[in-house]
JSON list of C-alpha atoms in Angstrom, two decimals:
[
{"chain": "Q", "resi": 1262, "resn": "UNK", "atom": "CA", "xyz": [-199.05, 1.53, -40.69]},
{"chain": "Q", "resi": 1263, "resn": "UNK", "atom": "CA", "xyz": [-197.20, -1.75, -40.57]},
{"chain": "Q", "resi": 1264, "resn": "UNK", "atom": "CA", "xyz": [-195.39, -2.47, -37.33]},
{"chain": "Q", "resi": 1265, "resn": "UNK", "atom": "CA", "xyz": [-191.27, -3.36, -36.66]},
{"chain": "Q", "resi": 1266, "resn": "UNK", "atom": "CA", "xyz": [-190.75, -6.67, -38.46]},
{"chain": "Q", "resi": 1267, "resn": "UNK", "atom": "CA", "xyz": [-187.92, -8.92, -37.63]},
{"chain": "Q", "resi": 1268, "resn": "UNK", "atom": "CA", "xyz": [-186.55, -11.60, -39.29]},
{"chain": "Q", "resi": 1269, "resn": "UNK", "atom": "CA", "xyz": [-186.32, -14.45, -38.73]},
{"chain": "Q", "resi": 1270, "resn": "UNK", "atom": "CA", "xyz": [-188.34, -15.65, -35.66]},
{"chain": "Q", "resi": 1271, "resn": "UNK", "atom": "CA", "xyz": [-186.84, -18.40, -34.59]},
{"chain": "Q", "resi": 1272, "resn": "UNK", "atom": "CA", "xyz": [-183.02, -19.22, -35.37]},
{"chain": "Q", "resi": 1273, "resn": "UNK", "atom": "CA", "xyz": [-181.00, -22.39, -33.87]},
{"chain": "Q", "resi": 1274, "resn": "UNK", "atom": "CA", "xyz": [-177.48, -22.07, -34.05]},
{"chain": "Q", "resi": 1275, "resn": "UNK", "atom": "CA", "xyz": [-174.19, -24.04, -33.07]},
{"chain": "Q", "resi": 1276, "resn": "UNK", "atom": "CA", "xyz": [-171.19, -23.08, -30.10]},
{"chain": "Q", "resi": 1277, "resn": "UNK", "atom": "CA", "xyz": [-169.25, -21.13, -32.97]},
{"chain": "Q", "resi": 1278, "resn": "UNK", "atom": "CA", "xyz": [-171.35, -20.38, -35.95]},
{"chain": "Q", "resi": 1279, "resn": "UNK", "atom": "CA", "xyz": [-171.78, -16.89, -36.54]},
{"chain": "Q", "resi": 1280, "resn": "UNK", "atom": "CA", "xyz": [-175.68, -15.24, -37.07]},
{"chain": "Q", "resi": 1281, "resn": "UNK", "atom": "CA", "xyz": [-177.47, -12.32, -38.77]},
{"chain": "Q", "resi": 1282, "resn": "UNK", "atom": "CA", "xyz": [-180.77, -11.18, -37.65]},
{"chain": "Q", "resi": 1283, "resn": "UNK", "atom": "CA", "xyz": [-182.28, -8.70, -39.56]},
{"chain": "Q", "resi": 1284, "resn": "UNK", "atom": "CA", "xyz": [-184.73, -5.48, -38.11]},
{"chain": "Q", "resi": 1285, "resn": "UNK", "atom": "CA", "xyz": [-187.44, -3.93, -40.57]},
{"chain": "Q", "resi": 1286, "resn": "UNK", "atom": "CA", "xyz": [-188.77, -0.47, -38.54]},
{"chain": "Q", "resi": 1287, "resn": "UNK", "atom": "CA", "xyz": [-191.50, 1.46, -39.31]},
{"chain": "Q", "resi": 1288, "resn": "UNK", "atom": "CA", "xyz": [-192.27, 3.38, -42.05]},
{"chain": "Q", "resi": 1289, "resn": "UNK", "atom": "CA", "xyz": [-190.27, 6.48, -41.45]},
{"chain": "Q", "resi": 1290, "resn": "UNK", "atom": "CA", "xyz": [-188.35, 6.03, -38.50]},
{"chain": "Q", "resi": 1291, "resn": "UNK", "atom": "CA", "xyz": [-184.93, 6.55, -38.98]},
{"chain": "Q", "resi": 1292, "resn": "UNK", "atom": "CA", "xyz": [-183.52, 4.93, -35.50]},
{"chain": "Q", "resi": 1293, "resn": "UNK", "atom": "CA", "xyz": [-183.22, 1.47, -34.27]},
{"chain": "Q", "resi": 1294, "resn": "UNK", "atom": "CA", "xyz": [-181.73, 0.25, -31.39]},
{"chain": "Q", "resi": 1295, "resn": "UNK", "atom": "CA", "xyz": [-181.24, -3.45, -30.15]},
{"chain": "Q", "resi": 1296, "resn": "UNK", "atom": "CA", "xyz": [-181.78, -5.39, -26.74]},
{"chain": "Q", "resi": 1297, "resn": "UNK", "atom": "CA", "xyz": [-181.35, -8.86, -25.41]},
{"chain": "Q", "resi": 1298, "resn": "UNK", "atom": "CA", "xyz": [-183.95, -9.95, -23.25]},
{"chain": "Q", "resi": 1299, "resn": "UNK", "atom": "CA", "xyz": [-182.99, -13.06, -20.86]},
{"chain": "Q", "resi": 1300, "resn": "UNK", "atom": "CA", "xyz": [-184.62, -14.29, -17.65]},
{"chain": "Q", "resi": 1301, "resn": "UNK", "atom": "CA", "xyz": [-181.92, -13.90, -15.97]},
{"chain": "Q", "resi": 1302, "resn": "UNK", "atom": "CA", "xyz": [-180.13, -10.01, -17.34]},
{"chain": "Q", "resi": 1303, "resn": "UNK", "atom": "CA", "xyz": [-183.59, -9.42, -18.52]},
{"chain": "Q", "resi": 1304, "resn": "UNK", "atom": "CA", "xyz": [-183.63, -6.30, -21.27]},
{"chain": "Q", "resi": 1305, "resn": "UNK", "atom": "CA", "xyz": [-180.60, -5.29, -21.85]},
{"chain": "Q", "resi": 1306, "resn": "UNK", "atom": "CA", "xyz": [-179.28, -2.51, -24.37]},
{"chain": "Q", "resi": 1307, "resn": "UNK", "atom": "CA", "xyz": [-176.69, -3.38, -27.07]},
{"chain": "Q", "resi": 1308, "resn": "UNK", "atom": "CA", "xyz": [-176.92, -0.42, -30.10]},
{"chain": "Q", "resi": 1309, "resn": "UNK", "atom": "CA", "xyz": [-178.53, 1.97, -31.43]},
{"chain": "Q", "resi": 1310, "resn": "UNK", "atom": "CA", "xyz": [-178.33, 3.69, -35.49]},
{"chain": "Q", "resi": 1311, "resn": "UNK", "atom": "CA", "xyz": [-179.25, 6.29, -36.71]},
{"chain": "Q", "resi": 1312, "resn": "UNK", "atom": "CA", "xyz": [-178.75, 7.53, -40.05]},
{"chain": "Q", "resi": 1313, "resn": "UNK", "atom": "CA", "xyz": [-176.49, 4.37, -40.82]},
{"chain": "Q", "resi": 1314, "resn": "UNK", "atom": "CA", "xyz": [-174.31, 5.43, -37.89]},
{"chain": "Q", "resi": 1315, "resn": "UNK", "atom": "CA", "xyz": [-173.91, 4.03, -34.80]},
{"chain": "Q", "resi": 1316, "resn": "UNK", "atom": "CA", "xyz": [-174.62, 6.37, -32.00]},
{"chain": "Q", "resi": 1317, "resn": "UNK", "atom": "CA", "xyz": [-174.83, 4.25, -28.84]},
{"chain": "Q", "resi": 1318, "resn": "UNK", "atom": "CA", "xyz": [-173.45, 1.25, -27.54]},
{"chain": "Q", "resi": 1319, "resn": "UNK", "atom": "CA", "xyz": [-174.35, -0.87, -24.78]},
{"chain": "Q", "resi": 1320, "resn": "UNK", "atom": "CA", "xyz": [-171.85, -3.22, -22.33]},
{"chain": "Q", "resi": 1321, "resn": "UNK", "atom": "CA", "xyz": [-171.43, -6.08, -24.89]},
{"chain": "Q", "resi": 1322, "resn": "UNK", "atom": "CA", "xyz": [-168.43, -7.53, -26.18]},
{"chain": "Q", "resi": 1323, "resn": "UNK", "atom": "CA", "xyz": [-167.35, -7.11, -29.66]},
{"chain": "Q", "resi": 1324, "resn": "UNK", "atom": "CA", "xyz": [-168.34, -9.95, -30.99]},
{"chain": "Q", "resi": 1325, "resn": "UNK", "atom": "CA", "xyz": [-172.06, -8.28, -31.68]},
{"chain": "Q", "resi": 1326, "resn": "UNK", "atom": "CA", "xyz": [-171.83, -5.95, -34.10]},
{"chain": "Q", "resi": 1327, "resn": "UNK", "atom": "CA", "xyz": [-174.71, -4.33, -36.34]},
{"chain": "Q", "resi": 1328, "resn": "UNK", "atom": "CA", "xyz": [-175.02, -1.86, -39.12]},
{"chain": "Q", "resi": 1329, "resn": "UNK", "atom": "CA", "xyz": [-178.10, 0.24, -40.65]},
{"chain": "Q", "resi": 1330, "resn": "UNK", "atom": "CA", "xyz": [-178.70, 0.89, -44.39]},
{"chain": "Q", "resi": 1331, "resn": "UNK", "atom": "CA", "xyz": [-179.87, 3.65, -46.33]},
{"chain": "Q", "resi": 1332, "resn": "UNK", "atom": "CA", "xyz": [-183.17, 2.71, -45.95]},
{"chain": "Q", "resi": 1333, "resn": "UNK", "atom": "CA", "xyz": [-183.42, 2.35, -42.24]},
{"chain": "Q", "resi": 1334, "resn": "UNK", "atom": "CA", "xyz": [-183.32, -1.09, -42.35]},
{"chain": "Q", "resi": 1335, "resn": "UNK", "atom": "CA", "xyz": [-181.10, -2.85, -39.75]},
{"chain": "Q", "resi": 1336, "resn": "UNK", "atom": "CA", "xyz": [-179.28, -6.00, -39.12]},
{"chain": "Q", "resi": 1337, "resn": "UNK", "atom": "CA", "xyz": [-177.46, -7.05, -36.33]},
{"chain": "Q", "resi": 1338, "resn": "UNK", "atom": "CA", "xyz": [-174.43, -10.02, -36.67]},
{"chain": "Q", "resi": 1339, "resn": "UNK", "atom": "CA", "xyz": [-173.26, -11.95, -33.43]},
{"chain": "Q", "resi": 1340, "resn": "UNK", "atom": "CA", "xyz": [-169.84, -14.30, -34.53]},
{"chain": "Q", "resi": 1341, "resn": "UNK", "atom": "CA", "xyz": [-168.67, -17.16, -32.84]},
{"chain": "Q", "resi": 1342, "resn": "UNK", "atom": "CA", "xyz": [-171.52, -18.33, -30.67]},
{"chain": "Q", "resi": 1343, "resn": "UNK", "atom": "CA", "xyz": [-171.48, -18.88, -27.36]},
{"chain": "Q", "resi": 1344, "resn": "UNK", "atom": "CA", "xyz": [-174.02, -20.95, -25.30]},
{"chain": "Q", "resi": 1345, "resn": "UNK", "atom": "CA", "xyz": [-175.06, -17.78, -23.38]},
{"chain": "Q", "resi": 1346, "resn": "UNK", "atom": "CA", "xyz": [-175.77, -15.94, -26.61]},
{"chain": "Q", "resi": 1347, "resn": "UNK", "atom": "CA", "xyz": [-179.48, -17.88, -26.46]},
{"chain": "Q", "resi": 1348, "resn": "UNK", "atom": "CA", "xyz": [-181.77, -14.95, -25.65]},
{"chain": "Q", "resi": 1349, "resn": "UNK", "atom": "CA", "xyz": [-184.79, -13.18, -27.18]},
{"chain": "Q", "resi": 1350, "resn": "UNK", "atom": "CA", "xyz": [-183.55, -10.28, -29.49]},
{"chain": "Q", "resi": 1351, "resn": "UNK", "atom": "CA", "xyz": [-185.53, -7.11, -29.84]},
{"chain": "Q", "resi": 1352, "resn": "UNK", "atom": "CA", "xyz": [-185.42, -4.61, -32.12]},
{"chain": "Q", "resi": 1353, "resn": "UNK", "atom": "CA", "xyz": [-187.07, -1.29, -31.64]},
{"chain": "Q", "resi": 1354, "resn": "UNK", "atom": "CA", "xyz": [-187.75, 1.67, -33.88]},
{"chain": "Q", "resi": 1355, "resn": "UNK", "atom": "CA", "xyz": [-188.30, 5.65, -33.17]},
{"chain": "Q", "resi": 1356, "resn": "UNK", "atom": "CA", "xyz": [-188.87, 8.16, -35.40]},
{"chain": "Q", "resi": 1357, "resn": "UNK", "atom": "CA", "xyz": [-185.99, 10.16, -34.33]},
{"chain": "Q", "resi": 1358, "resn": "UNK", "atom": "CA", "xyz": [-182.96, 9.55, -31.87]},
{"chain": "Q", "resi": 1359, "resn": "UNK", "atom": "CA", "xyz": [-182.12, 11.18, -28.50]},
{"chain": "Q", "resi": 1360, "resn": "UNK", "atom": "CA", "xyz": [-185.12, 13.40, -25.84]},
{"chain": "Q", "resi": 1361, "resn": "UNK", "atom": "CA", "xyz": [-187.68, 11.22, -25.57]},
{"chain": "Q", "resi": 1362, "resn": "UNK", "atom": "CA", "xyz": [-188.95, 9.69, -28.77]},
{"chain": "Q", "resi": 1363, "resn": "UNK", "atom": "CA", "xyz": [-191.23, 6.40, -28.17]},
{"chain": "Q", "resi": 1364, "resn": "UNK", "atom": "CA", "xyz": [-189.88, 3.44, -29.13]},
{"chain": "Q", "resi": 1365, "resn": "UNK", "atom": "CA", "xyz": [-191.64, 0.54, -30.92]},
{"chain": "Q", "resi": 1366, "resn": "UNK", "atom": "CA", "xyz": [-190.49, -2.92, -30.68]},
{"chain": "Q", "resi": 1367, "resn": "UNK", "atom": "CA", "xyz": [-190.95, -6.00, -32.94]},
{"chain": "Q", "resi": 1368, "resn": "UNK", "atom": "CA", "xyz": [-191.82, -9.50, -31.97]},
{"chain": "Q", "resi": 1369, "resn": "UNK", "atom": "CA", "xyz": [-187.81, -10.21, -31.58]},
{"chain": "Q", "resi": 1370, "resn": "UNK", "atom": "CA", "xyz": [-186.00, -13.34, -33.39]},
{"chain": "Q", "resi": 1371, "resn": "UNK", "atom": "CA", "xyz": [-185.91, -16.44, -30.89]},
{"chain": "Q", "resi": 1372, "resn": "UNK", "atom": "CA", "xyz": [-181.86, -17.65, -31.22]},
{"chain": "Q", "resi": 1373, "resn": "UNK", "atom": "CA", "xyz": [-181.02, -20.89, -29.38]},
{"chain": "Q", "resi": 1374, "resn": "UNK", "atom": "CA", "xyz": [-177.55, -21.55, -29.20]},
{"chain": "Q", "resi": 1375, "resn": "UNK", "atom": "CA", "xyz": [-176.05, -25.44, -29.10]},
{"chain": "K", "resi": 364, "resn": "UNK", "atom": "CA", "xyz": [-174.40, 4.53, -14.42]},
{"chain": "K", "resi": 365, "resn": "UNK", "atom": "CA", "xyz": [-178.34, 4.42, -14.20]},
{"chain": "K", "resi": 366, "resn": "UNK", "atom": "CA", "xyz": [-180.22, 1.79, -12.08]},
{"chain": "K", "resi": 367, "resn": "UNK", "atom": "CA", "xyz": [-184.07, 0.97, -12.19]},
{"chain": "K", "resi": 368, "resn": "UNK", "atom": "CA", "xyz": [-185.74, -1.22, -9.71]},
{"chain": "K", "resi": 369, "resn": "UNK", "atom": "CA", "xyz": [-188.82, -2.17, -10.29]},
{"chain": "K", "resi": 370, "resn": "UNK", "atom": "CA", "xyz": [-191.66, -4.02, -7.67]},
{"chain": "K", "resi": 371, "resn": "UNK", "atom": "CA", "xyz": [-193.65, -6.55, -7.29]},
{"chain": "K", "resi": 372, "resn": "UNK", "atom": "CA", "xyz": [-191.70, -8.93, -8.93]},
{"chain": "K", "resi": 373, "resn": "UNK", "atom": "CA", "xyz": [-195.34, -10.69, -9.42]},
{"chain": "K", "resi": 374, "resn": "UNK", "atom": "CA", "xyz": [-198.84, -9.14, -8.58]},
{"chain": "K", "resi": 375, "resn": "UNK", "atom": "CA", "xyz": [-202.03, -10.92, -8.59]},
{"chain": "K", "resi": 376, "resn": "UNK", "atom": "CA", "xyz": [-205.44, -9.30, -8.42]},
{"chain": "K", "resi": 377, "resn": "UNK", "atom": "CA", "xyz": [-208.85, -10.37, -8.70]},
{"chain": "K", "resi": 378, "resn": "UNK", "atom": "CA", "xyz": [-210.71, -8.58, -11.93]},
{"chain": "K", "resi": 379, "resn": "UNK", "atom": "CA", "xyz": [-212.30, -5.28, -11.18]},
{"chain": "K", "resi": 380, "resn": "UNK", "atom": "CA", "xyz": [-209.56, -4.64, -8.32]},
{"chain": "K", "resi": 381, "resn": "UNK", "atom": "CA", "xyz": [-206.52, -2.24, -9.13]},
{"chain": "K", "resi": 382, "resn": "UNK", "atom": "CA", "xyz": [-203.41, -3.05, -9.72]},
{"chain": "K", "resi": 383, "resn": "UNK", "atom": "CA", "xyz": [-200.17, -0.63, -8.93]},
{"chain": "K", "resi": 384, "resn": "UNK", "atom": "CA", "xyz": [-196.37, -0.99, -9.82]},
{"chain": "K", "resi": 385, "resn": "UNK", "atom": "CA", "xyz": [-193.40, 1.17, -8.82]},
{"chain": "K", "resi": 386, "resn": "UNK", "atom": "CA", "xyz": [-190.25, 2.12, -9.99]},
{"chain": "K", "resi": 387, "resn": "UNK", "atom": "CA", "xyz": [-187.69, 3.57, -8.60]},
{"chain": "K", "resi": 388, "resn": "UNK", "atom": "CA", "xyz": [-184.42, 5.01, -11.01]},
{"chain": "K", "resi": 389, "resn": "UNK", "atom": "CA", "xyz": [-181.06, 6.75, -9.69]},
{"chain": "K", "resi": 390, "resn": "UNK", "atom": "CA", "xyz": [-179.76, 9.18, -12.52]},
{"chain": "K", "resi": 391, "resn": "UNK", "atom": "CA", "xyz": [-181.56, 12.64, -11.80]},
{"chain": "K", "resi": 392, "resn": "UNK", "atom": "CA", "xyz": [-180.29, 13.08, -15.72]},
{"chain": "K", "resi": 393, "resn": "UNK", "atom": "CA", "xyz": [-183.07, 10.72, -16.53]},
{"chain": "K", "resi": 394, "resn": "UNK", "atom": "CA", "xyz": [-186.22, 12.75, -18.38]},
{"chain": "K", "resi": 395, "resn": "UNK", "atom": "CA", "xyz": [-188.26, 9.75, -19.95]},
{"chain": "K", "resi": 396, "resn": "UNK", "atom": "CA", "xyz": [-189.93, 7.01, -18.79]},
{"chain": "K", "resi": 397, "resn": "UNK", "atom": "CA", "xyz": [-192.15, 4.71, -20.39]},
{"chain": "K", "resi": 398, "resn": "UNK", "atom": "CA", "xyz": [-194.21, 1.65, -19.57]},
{"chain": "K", "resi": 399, "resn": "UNK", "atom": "CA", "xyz": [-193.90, -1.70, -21.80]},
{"chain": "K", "resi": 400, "resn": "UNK", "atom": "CA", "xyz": [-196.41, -4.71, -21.63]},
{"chain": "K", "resi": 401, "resn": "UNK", "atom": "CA", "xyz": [-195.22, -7.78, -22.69]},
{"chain": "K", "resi": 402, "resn": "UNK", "atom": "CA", "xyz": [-197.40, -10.77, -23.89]},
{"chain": "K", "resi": 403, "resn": "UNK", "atom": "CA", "xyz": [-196.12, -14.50, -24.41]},
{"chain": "K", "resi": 404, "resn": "UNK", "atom": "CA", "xyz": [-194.24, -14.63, -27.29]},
{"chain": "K", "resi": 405, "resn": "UNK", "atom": "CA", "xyz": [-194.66, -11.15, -28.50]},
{"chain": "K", "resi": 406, "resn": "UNK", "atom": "CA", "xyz": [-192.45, -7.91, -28.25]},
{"chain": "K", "resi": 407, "resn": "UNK", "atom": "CA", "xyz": [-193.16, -5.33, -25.68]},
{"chain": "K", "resi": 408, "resn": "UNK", "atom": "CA", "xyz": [-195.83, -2.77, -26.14]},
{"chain": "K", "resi": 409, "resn": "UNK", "atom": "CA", "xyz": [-195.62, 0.78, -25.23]},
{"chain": "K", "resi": 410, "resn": "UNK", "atom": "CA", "xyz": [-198.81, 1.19, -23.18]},
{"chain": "K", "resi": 411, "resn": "UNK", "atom": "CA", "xyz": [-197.95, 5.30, -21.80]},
{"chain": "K", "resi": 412, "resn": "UNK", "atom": "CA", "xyz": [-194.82, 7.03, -21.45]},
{"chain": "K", "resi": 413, "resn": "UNK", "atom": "CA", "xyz": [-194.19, 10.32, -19.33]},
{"chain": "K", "resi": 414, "resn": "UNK", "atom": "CA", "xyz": [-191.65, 12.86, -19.22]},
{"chain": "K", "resi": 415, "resn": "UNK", "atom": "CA", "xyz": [-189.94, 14.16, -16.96]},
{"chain": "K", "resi": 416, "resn": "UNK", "atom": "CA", "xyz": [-191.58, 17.79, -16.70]},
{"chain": "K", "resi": 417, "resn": "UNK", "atom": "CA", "xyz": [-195.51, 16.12, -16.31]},
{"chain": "K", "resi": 418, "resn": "UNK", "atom": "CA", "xyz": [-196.30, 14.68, -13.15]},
{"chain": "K", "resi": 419, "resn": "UNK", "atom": "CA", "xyz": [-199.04, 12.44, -14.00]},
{"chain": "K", "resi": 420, "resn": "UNK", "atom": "CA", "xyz": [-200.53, 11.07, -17.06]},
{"chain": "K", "resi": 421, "resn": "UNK", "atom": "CA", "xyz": [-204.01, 9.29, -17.38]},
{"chain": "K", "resi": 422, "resn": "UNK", "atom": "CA", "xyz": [-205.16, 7.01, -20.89]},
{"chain": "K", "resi": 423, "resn": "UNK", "atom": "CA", "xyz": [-208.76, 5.22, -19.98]},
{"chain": "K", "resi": 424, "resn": "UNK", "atom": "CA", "xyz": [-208.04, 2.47, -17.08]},
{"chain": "K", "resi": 425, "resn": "UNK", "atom": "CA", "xyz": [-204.36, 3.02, -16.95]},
{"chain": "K", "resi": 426, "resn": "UNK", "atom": "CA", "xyz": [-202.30, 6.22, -15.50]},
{"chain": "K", "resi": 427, "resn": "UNK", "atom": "CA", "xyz": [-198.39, 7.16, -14.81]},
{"chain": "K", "resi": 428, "resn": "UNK", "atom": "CA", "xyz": [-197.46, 9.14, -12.23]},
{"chain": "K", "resi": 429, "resn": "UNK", "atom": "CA", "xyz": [-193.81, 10.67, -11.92]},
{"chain": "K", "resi": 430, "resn": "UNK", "atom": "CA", "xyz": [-192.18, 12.02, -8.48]},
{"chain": "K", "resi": 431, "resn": "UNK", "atom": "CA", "xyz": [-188.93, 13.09, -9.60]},
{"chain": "K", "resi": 432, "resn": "UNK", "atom": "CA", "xyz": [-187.64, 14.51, -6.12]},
{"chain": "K", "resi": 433, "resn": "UNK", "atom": "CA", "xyz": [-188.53, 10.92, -4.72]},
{"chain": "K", "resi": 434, "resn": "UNK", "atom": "CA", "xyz": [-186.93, 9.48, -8.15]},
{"chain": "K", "resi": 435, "resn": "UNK", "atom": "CA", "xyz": [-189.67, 7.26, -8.55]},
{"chain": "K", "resi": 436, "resn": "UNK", "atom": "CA", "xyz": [-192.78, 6.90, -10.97]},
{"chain": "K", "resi": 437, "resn": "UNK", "atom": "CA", "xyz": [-195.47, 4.02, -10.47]},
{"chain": "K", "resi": 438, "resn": "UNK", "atom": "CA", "xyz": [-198.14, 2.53, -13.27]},
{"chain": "K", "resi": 439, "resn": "UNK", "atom": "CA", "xyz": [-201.68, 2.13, -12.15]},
{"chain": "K", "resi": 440, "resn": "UNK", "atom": "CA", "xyz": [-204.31, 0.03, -13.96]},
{"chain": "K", "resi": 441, "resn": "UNK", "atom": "CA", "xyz": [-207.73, 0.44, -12.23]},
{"chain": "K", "resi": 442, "resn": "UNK", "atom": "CA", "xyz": [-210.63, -2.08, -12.98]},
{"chain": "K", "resi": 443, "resn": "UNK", "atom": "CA", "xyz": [-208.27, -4.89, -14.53]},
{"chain": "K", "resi": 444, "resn": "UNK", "atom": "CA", "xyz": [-209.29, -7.26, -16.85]},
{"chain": "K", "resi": 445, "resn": "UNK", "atom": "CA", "xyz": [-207.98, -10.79, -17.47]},
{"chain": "K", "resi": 446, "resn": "UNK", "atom": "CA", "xyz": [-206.61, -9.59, -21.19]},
{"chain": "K", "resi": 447, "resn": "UNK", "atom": "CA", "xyz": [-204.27, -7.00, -18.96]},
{"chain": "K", "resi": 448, "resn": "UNK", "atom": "CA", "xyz": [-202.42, -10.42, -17.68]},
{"chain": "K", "resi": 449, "resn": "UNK", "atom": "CA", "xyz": [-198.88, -9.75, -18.63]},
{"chain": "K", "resi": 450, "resn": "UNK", "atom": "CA", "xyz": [-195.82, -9.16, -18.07]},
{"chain": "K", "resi": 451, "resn": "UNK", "atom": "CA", "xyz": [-195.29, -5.01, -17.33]},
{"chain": "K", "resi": 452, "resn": "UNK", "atom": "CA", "xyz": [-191.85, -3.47, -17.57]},
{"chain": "K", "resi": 453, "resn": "UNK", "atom": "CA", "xyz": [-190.69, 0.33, -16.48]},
{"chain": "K", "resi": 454, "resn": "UNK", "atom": "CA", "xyz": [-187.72, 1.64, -18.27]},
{"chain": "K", "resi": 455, "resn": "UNK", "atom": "CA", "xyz": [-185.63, 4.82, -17.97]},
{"chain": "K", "resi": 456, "resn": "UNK", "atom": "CA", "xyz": [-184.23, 6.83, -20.70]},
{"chain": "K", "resi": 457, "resn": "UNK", "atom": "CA", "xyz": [-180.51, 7.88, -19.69]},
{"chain": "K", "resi": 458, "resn": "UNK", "atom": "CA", "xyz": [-177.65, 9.67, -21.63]},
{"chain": "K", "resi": 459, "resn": "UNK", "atom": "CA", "xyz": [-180.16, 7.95, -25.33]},
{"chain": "K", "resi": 460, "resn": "UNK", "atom": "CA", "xyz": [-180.57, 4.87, -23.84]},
{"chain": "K", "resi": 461, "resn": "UNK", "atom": "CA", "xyz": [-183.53, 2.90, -22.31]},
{"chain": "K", "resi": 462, "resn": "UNK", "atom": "CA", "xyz": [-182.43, 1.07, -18.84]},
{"chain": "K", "resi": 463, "resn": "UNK", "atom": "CA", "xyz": [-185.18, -1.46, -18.25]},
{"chain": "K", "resi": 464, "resn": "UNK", "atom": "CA", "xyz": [-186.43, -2.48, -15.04]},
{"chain": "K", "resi": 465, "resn": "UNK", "atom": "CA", "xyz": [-186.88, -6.45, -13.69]},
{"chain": "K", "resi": 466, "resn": "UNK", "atom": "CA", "xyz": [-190.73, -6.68, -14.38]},
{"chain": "K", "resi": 467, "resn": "UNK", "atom": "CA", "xyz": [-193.84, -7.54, -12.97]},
{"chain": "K", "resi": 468, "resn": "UNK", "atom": "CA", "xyz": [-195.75, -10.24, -13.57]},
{"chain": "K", "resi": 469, "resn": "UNK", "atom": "CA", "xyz": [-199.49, -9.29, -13.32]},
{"chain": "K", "resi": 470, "resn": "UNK", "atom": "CA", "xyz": [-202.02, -12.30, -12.92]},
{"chain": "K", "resi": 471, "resn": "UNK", "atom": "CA", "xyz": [-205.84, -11.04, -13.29]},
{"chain": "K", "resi": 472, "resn": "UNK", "atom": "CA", "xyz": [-208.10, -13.96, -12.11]},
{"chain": "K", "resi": 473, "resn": "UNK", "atom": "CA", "xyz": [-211.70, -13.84, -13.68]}
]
């Protein structure tokens, strides 16, 4: 069974452009959350769908948004960049939400902000 | 909200010796917790997991154990290998969410 895919891996971006990474989970998992990993906040929880609805939301400011389709598929959409927006971005998939279903992650998409 | 601390912050072991990190979490609520390896440039693995009514789990050279009066589980990897060199996080699930701990950085030297 193929793995989380996220597209795409790398991504350099300007102080002000907008992005949109996109999340692929595996086959038949219906929930995918998001994270930011940094060296210095480390992993850090921004949302989770399920079902094309959001269901949790982590401490980040509106400007990161995301949305699921029909499929499962995710994307997430950060607008007006700021430098401290560079991080690795993770996306992880679960067959199921809430109790304790593993989670999977992909490799993440790389963004570099300028 | 939750907390988890994790320690070492870096751990380095000669191959063949063990290797142990803890974790320590505040939220009682808590009633997952799973343990991620991460490898340059890749996403993090799920190596075991353990919930919160299972006091130890064991899966060939690695093993979880949970002491939820203490609020604190630790990952042990016995006869290490340099391919387990990584970077190991703990994580917490509270009220749907996974709260991640620092890391450890685990250095196997041949």
């Amino acid at each position: 069974k193929a793995g989380v895919t996220q597209t795409p891996r790398y991504l350099i971006k300007t102080r002000g452009q907008q992005v949109t990474l996109s999340c692929s989970p595996i086959s038949g998992h219906r929930s995918v959350s998001w994270y930011q990993q940094t060296p210095g906040q480390g992993l850090q929880f921004l949302f989770e769908y399920f079902s094309e609805t959001q269901r949790n939301k982590g401490n980040f400011p509106g400007r990161f948004s995301g949305r699921q389709f029909s499929n499962s598929r995710s994307e997430m959409n950060v607008s007006t960049l700021e430098l401290g927006d560079s991080a690795l971005y993770l996306c992880a998939s679960s067959l199921r939400t809430g109790r304790s279903y593993e989670q999977y992650f992909g490799p993440g998409t790389r963004l570099t902000v300028t | 909200g939750e907390n988890v601390e994790q320690h070492p912050s870096t751990l380095s072991v000669q191959e063949g010796d063990s290797a142990v990190i803890k974790c320590t979490y505040s939220d009682s609520a808590s009633n997952y917790f799973p343990w991620y390896k991460q490898e340059l440039g890749k996403g993090p693995q799920l190596i075991i997991d353990i919930r919160s009514n299972v006091g130890e789990k064991k899966d060939q050279r690695i093993a979880v154990t949970l002491n939820k009066t203490a609020k604190h589980f630790s990952l042990h990897i016995t006869e290490t290998q340099p391919e387990d060199s990584a970077v190991y996080f703990c994580a917490a699930r509270w009220t749907d969410k996974l709260i991640f701990g620092t890391g450890t950085r685990l250095q196997v030297f041949p």
